[in-house]
Short mmCIF file of C-alpha atoms in Angstrom, two decimals:
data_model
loop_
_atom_site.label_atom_id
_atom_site.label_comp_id
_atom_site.label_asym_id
_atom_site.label_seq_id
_atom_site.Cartn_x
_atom_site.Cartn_y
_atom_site.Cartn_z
CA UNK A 48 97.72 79.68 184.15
CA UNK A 49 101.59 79.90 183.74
CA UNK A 50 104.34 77.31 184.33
CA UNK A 51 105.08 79.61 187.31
CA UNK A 52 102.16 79.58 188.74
CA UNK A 53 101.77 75.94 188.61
CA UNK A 54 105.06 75.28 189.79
CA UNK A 55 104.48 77.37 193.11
CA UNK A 56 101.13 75.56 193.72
CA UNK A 57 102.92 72.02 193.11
CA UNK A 58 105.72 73.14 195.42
CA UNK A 59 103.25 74.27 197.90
CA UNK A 60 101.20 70.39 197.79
CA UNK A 61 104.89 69.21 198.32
CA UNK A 62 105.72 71.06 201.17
CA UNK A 63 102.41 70.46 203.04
CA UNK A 64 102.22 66.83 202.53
CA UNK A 65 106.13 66.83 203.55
CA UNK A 66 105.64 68.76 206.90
CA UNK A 67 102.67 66.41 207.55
CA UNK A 68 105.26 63.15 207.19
CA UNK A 69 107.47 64.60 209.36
CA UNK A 70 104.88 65.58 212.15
CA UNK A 71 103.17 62.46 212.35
CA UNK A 72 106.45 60.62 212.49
CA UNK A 73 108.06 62.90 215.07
CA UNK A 74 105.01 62.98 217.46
CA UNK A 75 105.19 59.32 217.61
CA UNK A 76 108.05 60.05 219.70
CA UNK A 77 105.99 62.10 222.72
CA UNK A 78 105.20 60.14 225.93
CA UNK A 79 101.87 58.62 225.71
CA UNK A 80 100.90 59.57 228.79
CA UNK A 81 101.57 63.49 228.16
CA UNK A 82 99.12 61.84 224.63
CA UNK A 83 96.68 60.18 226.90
CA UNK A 84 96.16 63.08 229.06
CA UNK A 85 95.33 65.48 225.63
CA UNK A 86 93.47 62.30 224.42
CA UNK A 87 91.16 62.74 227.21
CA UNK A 88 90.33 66.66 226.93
CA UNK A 89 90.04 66.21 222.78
CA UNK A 90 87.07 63.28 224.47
CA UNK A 91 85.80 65.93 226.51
CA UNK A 92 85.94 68.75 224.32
CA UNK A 93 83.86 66.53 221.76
CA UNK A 94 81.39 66.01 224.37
CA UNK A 95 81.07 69.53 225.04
CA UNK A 96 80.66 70.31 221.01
CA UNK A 97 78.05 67.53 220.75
CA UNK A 98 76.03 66.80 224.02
CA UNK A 99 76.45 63.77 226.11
CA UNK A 100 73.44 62.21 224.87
CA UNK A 101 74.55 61.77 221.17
CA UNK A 102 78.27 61.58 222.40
CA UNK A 103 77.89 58.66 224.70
CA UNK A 104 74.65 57.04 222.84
CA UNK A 105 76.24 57.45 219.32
CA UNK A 106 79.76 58.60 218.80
CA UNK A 107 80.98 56.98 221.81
CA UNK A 108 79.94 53.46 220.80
CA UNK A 109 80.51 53.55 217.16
CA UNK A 110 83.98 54.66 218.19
CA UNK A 111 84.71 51.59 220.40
CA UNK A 112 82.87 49.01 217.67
CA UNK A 113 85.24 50.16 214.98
CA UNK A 114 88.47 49.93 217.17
CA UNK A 115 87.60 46.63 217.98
CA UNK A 116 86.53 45.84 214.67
CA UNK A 117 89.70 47.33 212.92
CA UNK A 118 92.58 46.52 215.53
CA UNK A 119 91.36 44.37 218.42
CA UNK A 120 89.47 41.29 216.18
CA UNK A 121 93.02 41.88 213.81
CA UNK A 122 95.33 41.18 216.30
CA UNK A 123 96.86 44.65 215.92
CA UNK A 124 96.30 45.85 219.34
CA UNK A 125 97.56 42.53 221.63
CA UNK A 126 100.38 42.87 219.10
CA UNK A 127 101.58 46.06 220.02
CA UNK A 128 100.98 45.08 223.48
CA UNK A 129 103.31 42.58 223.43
CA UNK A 130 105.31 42.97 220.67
CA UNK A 131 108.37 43.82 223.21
CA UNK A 132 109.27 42.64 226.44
CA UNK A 133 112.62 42.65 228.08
CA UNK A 134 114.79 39.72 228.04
CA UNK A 135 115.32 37.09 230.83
CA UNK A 136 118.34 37.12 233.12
CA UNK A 137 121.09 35.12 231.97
CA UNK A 138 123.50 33.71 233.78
CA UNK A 139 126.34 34.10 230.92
CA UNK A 140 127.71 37.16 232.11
CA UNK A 141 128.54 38.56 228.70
CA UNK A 142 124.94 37.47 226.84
CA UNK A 143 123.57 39.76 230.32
CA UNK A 144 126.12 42.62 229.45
CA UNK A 145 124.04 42.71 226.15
CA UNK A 146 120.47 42.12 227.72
CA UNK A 147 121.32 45.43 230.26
CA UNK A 148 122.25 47.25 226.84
CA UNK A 149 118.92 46.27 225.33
CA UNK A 150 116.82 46.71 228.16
CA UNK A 151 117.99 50.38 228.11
CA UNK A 152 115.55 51.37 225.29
CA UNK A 153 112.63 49.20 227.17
CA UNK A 154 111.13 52.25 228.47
CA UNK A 155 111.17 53.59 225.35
CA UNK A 156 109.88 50.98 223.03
CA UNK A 157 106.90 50.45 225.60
CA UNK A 158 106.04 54.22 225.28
CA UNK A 159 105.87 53.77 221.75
CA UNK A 160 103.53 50.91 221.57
CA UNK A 161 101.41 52.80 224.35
CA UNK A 162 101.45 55.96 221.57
CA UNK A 163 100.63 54.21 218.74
CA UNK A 164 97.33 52.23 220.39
CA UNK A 165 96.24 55.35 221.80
CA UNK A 166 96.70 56.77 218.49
CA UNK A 167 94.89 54.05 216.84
CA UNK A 168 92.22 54.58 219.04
CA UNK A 169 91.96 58.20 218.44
CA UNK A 170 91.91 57.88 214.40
CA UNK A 171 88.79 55.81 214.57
CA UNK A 172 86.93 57.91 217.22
CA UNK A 173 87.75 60.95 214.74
CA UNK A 174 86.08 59.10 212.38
CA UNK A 175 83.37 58.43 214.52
CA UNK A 176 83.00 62.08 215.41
CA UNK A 177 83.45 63.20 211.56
CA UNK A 178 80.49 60.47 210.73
CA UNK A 179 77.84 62.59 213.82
CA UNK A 180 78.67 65.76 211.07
CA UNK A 181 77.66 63.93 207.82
CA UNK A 182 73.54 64.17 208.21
CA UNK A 183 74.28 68.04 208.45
CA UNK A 184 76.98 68.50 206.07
CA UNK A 185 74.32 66.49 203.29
CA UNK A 186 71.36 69.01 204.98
CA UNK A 187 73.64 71.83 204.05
CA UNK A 188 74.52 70.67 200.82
CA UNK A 189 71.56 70.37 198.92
CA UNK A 190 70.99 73.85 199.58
CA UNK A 191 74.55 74.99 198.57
CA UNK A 192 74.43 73.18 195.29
CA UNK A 193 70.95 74.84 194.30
CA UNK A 194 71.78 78.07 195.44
CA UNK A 195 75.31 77.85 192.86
CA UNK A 196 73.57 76.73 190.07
CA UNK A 197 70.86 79.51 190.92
CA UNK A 198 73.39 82.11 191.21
CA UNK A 199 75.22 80.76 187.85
CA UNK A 200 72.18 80.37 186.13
CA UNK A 201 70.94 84.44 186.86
CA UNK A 202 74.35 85.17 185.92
CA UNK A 203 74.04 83.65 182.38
CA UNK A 204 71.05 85.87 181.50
CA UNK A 205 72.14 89.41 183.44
CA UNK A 206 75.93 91.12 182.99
CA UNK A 207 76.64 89.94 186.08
CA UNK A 208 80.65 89.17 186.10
CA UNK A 209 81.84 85.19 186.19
CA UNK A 210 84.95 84.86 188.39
CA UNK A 211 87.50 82.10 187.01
CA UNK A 212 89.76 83.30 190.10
CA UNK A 213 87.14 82.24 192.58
CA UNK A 214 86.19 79.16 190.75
CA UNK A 215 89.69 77.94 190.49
CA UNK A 216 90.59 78.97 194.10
CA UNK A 217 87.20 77.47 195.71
CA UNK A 218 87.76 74.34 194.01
CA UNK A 219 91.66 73.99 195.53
CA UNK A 220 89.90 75.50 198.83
CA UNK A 221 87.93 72.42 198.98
CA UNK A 222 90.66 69.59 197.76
CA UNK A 223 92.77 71.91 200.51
CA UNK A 224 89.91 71.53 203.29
CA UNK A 225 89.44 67.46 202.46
CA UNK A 226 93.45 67.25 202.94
CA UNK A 227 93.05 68.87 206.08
CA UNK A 228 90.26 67.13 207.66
CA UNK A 229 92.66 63.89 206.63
CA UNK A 230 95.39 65.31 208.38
CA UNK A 231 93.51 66.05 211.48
CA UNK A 232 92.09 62.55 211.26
CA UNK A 233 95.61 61.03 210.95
CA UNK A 234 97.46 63.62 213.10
CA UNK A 235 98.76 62.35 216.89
CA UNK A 236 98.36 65.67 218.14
CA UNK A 237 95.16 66.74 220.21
CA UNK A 238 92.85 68.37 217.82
CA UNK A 239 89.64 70.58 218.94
CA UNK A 240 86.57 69.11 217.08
CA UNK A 241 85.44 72.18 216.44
CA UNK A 242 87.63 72.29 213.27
CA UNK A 243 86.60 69.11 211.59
CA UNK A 244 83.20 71.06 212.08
CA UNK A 245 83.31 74.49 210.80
CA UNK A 246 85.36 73.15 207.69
CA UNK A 247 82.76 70.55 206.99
CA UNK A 248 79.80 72.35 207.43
CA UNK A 249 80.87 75.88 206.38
CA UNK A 250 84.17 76.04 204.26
CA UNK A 251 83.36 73.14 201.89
CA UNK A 252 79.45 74.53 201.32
CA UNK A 253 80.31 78.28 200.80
CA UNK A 254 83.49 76.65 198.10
CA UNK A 255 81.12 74.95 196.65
CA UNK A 256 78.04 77.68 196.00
CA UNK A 257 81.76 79.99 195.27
CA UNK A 258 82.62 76.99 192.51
CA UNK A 259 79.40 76.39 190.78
CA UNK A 260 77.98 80.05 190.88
CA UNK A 261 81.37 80.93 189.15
CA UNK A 262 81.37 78.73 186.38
CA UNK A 263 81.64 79.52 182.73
CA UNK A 264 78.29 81.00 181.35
CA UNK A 265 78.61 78.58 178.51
CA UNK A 266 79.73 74.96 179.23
#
C-alpha cells in the first residue's frame, strides 16, 4: 500500500471523527423539546422494529434500570436539573442590572440541561436496543465465521483467486461499521433503529465471511 494511499485513508478517519465532534457539539444547541418530540418517534419506531412485547418487557426496562443506574443513583441527572437557576431579586439596583443581564441566557441554559438529560437518556436506551440485537448478531456469526474459513479453505486446494482488495476493504468495512454504530449511539439526533440493525446483523457478517474467505492461502 503506498504513502498515498495511507495518507488519504488517515485523512479520511480525521475528517469523520472531526465532523462527528462538531455534530454532537452543535446539536446540543437544538431545543429539547423539538429533541423530545424526535425522542419519542425514535421510541416508537423501535417498538414498531421489535414488537411491544419484547420492547416494553425487555428493552424498555433495561433502558430505564441503566439510566438510573448510570445518572440518577450518580447524581448526574438532579445535577443537571438544578445546576442553574436564576438569581434572586436584589434590591441594589446595580447588582439587579447584572441579575436581568444573566437571567437573559436562563432560557437557554435550562434548554440545555433539558437536551443533555434527554440525551443521556437516549444513549442508554440505544444501548438497550443494540443489546435485544446481540443473541442474533452471535446466531449469525457462527455461521459467517464457518462459512469464511470454508470458502478460504476450498480456495487453498482449487485456483480459485484470493482477493487482498476485499480482505483489506472488509476488514476497514467493519472497524467503519463499529464507528458508526458508536456514532449513532452517541449522536443527539433521532436515529431509525433500523440502522443499528441491518449493520449489525448484515454488514459486519457478510465483512467478515468477505475477510476470512479472502485471506492468504498460506498463513
Amino acid at each position: 500500500m503506498s504513502a498515498d494511499t495511507q495518507s488519504n485513508g488517515s485523512s479520511i478517519k480525521k475528517l469523520l471523527l472531526t465532523v462527528t465532534v462538531l455534530l454532537i457539539i452543535m446539536s446540543l444547541f437544538i431545543p429539547a423539546e423539538w429533541y423530545k418530540s424526535n425522542m419519542v418517534s425514535e421510541l416508537k419506531m423501535g417498538e414498531l422494529i421489535t414488537g411491544k412485547s419484547g420492547f416494553h418487557s425487555q428493552i424498555l426496562p433495561f433502558a430505564n434500570e441503566l439510566y438510573n443506574d448510570f445518572f440518577v443513583q450518580t447524581g448526574i441527572n438532579s445535577a443537571l436539573t438544578n445546576y442553574y437557576a436564576p438569581l434572586p431579586v436584589s434590591v441594589d439596583p446595580l447588582e439587579q442590572t447584572f441579575n436581568n443581564i444573566s437571567g437573559i441566557f436562563y432560557p437557554f441554559f435550562i434548554n440545555l440541561a433539558k437536551m443533555i438529560n434527554y440525551h443521556n437518556y437516549m444513549i442508554v436506551y440505544r444501548m438497550a436496543l443494540l443489546s435485544f440485537w446481540l443473541p442474533f448478531f452471535c446466531i449469525i456469526l457462527v455461521p459467517s465465521l464457518i462459512a469464511g474459513v470454508c470458502r478460504w479453505k476450498r480456495k487453498q486446494y482449487d485456483f480459485s483467486y484470493v482477493s487482498p482488495f476485499l480482505n483489506r476493504r472488509s476488514m476497514k468495512l467493519i472497524g467503519l461499521t463499529v464507528f458508526l454504530v458508536a456514532v449513532s449511539i452517541l449522536i443527539p439526533l433521532p436515529v431509525p433503529p433500523v440502522i443499528n440493525a441491518v449493520m449489525t446483523l448484515f454488514v459486519i457478517p457478510t465483512s467478515i465471511i468477505l475477510m476470512i474467505s479472502n485471506l492468504p492461502k498460506q498463513i
